[in-house]
Each structure stands twice: as C-alpha cells, then as structure tokens.
PDB file of C-alpha atoms in Angstrom:
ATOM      1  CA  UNK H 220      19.277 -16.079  -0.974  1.00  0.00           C
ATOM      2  CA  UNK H 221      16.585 -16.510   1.827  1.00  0.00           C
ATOM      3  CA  UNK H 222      13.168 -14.662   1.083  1.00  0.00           C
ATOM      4  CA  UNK H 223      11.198 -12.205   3.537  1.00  0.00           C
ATOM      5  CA  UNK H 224       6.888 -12.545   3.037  1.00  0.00           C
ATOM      6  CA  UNK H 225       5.368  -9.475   2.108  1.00  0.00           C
ATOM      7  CA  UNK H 226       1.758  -8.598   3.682  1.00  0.00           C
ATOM      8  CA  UNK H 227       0.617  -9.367   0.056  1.00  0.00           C
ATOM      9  CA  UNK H 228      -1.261 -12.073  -1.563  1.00  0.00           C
ATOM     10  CA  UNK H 229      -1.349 -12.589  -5.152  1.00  0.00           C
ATOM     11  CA  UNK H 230      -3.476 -15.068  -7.102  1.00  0.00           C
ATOM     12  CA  UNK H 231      -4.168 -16.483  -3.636  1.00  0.00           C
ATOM     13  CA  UNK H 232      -0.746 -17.088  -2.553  1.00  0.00           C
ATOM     14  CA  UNK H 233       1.507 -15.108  -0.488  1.00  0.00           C
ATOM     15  CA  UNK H 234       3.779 -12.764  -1.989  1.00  0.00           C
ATOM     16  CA  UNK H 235       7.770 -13.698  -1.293  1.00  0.00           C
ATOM     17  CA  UNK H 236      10.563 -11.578  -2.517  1.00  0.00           C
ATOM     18  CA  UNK H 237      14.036 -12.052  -2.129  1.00  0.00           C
ATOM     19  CA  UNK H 238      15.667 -10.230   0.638  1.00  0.00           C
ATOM     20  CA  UNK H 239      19.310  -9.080   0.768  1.00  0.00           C
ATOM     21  CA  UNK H 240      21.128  -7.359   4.151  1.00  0.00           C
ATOM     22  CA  UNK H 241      24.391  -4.932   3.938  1.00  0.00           C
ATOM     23  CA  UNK H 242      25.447  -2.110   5.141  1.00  0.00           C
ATOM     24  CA  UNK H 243      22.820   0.616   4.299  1.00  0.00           C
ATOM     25  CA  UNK H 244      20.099  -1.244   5.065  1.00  0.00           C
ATOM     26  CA  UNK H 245      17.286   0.805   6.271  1.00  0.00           C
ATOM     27  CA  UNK H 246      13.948   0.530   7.245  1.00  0.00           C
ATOM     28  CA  UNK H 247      11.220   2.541   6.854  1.00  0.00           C
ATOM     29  CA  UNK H 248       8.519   1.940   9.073  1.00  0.00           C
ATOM     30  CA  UNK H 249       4.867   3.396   9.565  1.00  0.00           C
ATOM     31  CA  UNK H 250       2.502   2.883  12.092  1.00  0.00           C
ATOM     32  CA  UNK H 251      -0.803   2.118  11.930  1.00  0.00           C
ATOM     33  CA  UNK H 252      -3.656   1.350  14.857  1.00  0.00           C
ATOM     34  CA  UNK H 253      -6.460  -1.062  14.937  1.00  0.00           C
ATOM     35  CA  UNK H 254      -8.889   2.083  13.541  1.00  0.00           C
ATOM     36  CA  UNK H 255      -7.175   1.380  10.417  1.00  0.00           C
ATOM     37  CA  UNK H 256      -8.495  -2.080  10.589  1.00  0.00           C
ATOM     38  CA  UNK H 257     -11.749  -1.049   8.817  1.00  0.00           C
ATOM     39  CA  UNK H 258     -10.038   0.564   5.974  1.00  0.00           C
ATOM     40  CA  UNK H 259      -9.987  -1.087   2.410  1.00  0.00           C
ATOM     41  CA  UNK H 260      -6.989  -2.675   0.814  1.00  0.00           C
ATOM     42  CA  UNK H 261      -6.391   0.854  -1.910  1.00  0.00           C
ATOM     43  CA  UNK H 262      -7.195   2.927   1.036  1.00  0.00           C
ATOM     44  CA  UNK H 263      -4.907   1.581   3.591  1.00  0.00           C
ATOM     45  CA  UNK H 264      -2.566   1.919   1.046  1.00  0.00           C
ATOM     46  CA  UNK H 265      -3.295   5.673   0.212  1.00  0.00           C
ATOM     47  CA  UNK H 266      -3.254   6.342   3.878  1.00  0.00           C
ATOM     48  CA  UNK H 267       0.320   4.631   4.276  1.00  0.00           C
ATOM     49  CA  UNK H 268       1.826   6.701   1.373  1.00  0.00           C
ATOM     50  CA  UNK H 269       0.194  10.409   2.698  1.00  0.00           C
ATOM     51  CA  UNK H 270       1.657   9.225   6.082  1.00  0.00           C
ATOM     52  CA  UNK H 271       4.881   8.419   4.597  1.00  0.00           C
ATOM     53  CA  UNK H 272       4.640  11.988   2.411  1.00  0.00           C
ATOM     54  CA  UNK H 273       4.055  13.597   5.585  1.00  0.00           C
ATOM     55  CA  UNK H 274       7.001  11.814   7.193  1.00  0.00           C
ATOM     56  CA  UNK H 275       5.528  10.277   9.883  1.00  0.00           C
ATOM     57  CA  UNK H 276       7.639   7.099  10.189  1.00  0.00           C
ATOM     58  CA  UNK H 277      10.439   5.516  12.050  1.00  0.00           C
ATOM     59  CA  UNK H 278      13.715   4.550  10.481  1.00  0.00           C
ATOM     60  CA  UNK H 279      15.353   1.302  11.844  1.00  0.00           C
ATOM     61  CA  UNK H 280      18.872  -0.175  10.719  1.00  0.00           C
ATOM     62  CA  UNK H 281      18.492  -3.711  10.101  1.00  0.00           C
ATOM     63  CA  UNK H 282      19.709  -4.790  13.791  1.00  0.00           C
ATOM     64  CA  UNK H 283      17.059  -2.725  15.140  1.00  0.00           C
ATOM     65  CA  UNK H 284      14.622  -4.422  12.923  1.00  0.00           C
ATOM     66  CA  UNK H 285      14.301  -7.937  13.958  1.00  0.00           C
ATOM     67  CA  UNK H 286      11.847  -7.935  15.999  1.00  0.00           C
ATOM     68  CA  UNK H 287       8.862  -6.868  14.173  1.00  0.00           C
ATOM     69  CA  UNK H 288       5.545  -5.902  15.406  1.00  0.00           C
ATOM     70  CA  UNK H 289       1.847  -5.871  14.113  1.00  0.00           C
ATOM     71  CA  UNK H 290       0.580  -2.609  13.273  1.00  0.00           C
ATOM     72  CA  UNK H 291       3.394  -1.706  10.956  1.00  0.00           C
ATOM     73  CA  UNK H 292       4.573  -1.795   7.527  1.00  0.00           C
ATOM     74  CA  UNK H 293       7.849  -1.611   6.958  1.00  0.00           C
ATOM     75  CA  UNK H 294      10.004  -1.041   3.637  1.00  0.00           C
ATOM     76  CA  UNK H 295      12.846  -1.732   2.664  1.00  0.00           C
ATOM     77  CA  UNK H 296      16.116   0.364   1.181  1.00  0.00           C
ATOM     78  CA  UNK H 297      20.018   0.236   0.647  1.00  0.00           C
ATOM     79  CA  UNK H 298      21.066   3.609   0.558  1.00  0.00           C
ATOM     80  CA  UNK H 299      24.616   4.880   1.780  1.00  0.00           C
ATOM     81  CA  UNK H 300      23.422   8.999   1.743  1.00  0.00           C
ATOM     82  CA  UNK H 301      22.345  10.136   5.304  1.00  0.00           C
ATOM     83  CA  UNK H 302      19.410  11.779   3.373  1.00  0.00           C
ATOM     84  CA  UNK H 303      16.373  10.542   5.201  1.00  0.00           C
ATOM     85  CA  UNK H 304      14.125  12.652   2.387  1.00  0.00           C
ATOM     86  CA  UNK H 305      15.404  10.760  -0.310  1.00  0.00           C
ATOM     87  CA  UNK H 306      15.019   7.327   1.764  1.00  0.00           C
ATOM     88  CA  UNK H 307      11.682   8.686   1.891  1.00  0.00           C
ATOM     89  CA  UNK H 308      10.975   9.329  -1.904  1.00  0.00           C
ATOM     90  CA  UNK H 309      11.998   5.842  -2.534  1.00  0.00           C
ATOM     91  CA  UNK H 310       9.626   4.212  -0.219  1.00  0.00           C
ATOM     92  CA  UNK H 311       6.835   6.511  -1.375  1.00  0.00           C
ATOM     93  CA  UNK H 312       7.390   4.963  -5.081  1.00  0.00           C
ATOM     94  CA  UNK H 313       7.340   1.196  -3.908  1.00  0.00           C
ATOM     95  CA  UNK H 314       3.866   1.768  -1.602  1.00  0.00           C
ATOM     96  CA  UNK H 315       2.504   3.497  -4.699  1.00  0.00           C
ATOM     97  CA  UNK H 316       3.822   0.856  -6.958  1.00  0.00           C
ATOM     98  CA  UNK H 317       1.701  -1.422  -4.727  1.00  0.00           C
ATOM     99  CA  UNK H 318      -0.909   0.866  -4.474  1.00  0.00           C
ATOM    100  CA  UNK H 319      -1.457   0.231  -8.257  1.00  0.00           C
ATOM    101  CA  UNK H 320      -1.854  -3.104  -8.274  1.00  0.00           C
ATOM    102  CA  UNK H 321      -4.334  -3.451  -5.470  1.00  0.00           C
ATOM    103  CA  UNK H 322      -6.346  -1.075  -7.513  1.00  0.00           C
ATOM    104  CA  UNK H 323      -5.809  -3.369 -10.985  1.00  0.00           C
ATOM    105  CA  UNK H 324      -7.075  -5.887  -8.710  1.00  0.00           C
ATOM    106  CA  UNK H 325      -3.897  -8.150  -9.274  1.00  0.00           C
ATOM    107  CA  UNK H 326      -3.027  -8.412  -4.911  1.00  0.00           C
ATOM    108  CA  UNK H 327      -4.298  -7.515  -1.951  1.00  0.00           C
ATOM    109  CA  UNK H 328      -3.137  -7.020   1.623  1.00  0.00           C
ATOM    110  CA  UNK H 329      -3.298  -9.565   3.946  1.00  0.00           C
ATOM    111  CA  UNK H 330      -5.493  -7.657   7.085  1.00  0.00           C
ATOM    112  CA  UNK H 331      -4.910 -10.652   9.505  1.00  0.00           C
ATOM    113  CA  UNK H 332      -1.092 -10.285   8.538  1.00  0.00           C
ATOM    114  CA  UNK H 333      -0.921  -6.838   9.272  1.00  0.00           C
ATOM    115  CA  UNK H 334      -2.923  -6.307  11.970  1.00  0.00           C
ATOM    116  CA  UNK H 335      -1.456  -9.331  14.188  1.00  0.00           C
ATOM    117  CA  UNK H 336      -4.502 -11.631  13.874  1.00  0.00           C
ATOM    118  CA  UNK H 337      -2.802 -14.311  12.052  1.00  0.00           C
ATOM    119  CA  UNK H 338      -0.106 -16.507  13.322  1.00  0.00           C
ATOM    120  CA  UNK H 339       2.845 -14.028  11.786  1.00  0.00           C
ATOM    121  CA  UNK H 340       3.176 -10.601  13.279  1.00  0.00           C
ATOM    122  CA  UNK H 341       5.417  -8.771  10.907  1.00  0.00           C
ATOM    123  CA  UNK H 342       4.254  -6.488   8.153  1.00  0.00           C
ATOM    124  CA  UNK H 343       7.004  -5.747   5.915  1.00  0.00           C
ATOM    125  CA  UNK H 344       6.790  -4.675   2.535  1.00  0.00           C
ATOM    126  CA  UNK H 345      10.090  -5.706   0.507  1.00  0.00           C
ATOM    127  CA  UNK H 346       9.306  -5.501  -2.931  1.00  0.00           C
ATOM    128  CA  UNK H 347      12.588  -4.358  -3.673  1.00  0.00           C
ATOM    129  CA  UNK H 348      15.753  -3.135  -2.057  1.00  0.00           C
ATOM    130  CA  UNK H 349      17.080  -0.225  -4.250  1.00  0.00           C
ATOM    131  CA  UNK H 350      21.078   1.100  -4.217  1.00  0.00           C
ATOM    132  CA  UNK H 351      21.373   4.559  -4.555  1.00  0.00           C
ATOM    133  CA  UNK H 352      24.829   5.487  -5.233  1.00  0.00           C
ATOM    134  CA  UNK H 353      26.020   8.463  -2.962  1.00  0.00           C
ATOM    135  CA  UNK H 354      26.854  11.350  -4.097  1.00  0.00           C
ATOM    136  CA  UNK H 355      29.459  13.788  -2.816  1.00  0.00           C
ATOM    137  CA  UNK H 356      27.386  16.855  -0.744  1.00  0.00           C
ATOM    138  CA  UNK H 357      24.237  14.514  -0.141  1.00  0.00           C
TER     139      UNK H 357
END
C-alpha cells in the first residue's frame, strides 16, 4: 500500500498515512492565499473548517487530482452517494479531528508545505479515507 504525506509533522517527523484509490474517491479541496500565510497552526485550521462549513471548496475525482497545487488542502473520502453535503460533514470531522491535536500540541502544520515554499507543493490532508455505504434516496 503506497503512502500520501500529510502537511503535518508530528514529534518532528512528517506525518504519512496510507492512501487507498477506488471508485468514489473524492476530493475535497479548499483554497487558501498567501494572506493566510500569517495565520497560526489552530487558526489556519479553524479558518479551513468555517470555509469548509460554508462550502467554499472544490470537489475533484481522483484523476482530476494529480496534479496538486500550493495553496490548498485537500481531503480525502470514498463515498458512492452523490451527496456533496454529506462529503462535506465528513471532511469537516477529519479537519476538526486535526484541529484538536494542533491545539493538544501533539502536530503542527507544515507552513513551507502548504504554502509552496518547500520543495513539495501538495497539501493534502489524508488522515483517513472513510466508506459510507449508500443508501437508497441519498
């Protein structure tokens, strides 16, 4: 199983998780600009989860996801529905999940990562991929 980096560092190393394609693979994506730069690792995060509340994002199949960009974060999830609410509810619970744990002080966000300053310019965020099983009149 090959493993996608995550914009996170933990105990100063970088965060890996294992990543896993199929059909329902979709990706989540929110902007950010180089204003957010300045912003600390919890409040990035809060920012990224009112934008995602707010729906301001881009959804991507995997195909349309390869090339990634800086000034992004983009999450994960296997879903089947066409429900892009509840694609949305789900990626609102993994940024907070990682929300909480920048606050415990456990990991932080890589900026250079993120922003493009560093010598990767993807900013994904798979924690986890999640199956949802679909449901008839969803």
């Amino acid at each position: 199983m090959p493993y996608a980096p995550t914009v996170f560092r933990e105990n100063g190393r970088d965060v890996l998780e294992p990543y896993e394609s199929g059909p329902g693979l979709r990706w989540i994506t929110v902007k950010l600009s180089d204003g957010d730069r300045h912003l600390c690792d919890a409040d990035l995060m809060r920012m990224v989860i009112e934008r995602l509340q707010d729906e301001e994002v881009m959804v991507h199949s995997e195909s349309n996801n390869q090339a990634k960009k800086p000034l992004e974060m983009s999450f994960p999830v296997v879903d089947s529905s066409s429900r892009c609410q509840q694609w949305i509810d789900i990626v609102v619970e993994i940024a907070k999940s990682y929300r909480d744990g920048i606050v415990a002080g456990r990991i932080f966000i890589d900026h250079d990562y993120v922003f493009g300053l560093g010598t990767s310019y993807a900013a994904s965020l798979p924690r986890f991929l999640l199956q949802i099983p679909s449901s008839p009149g969803i």
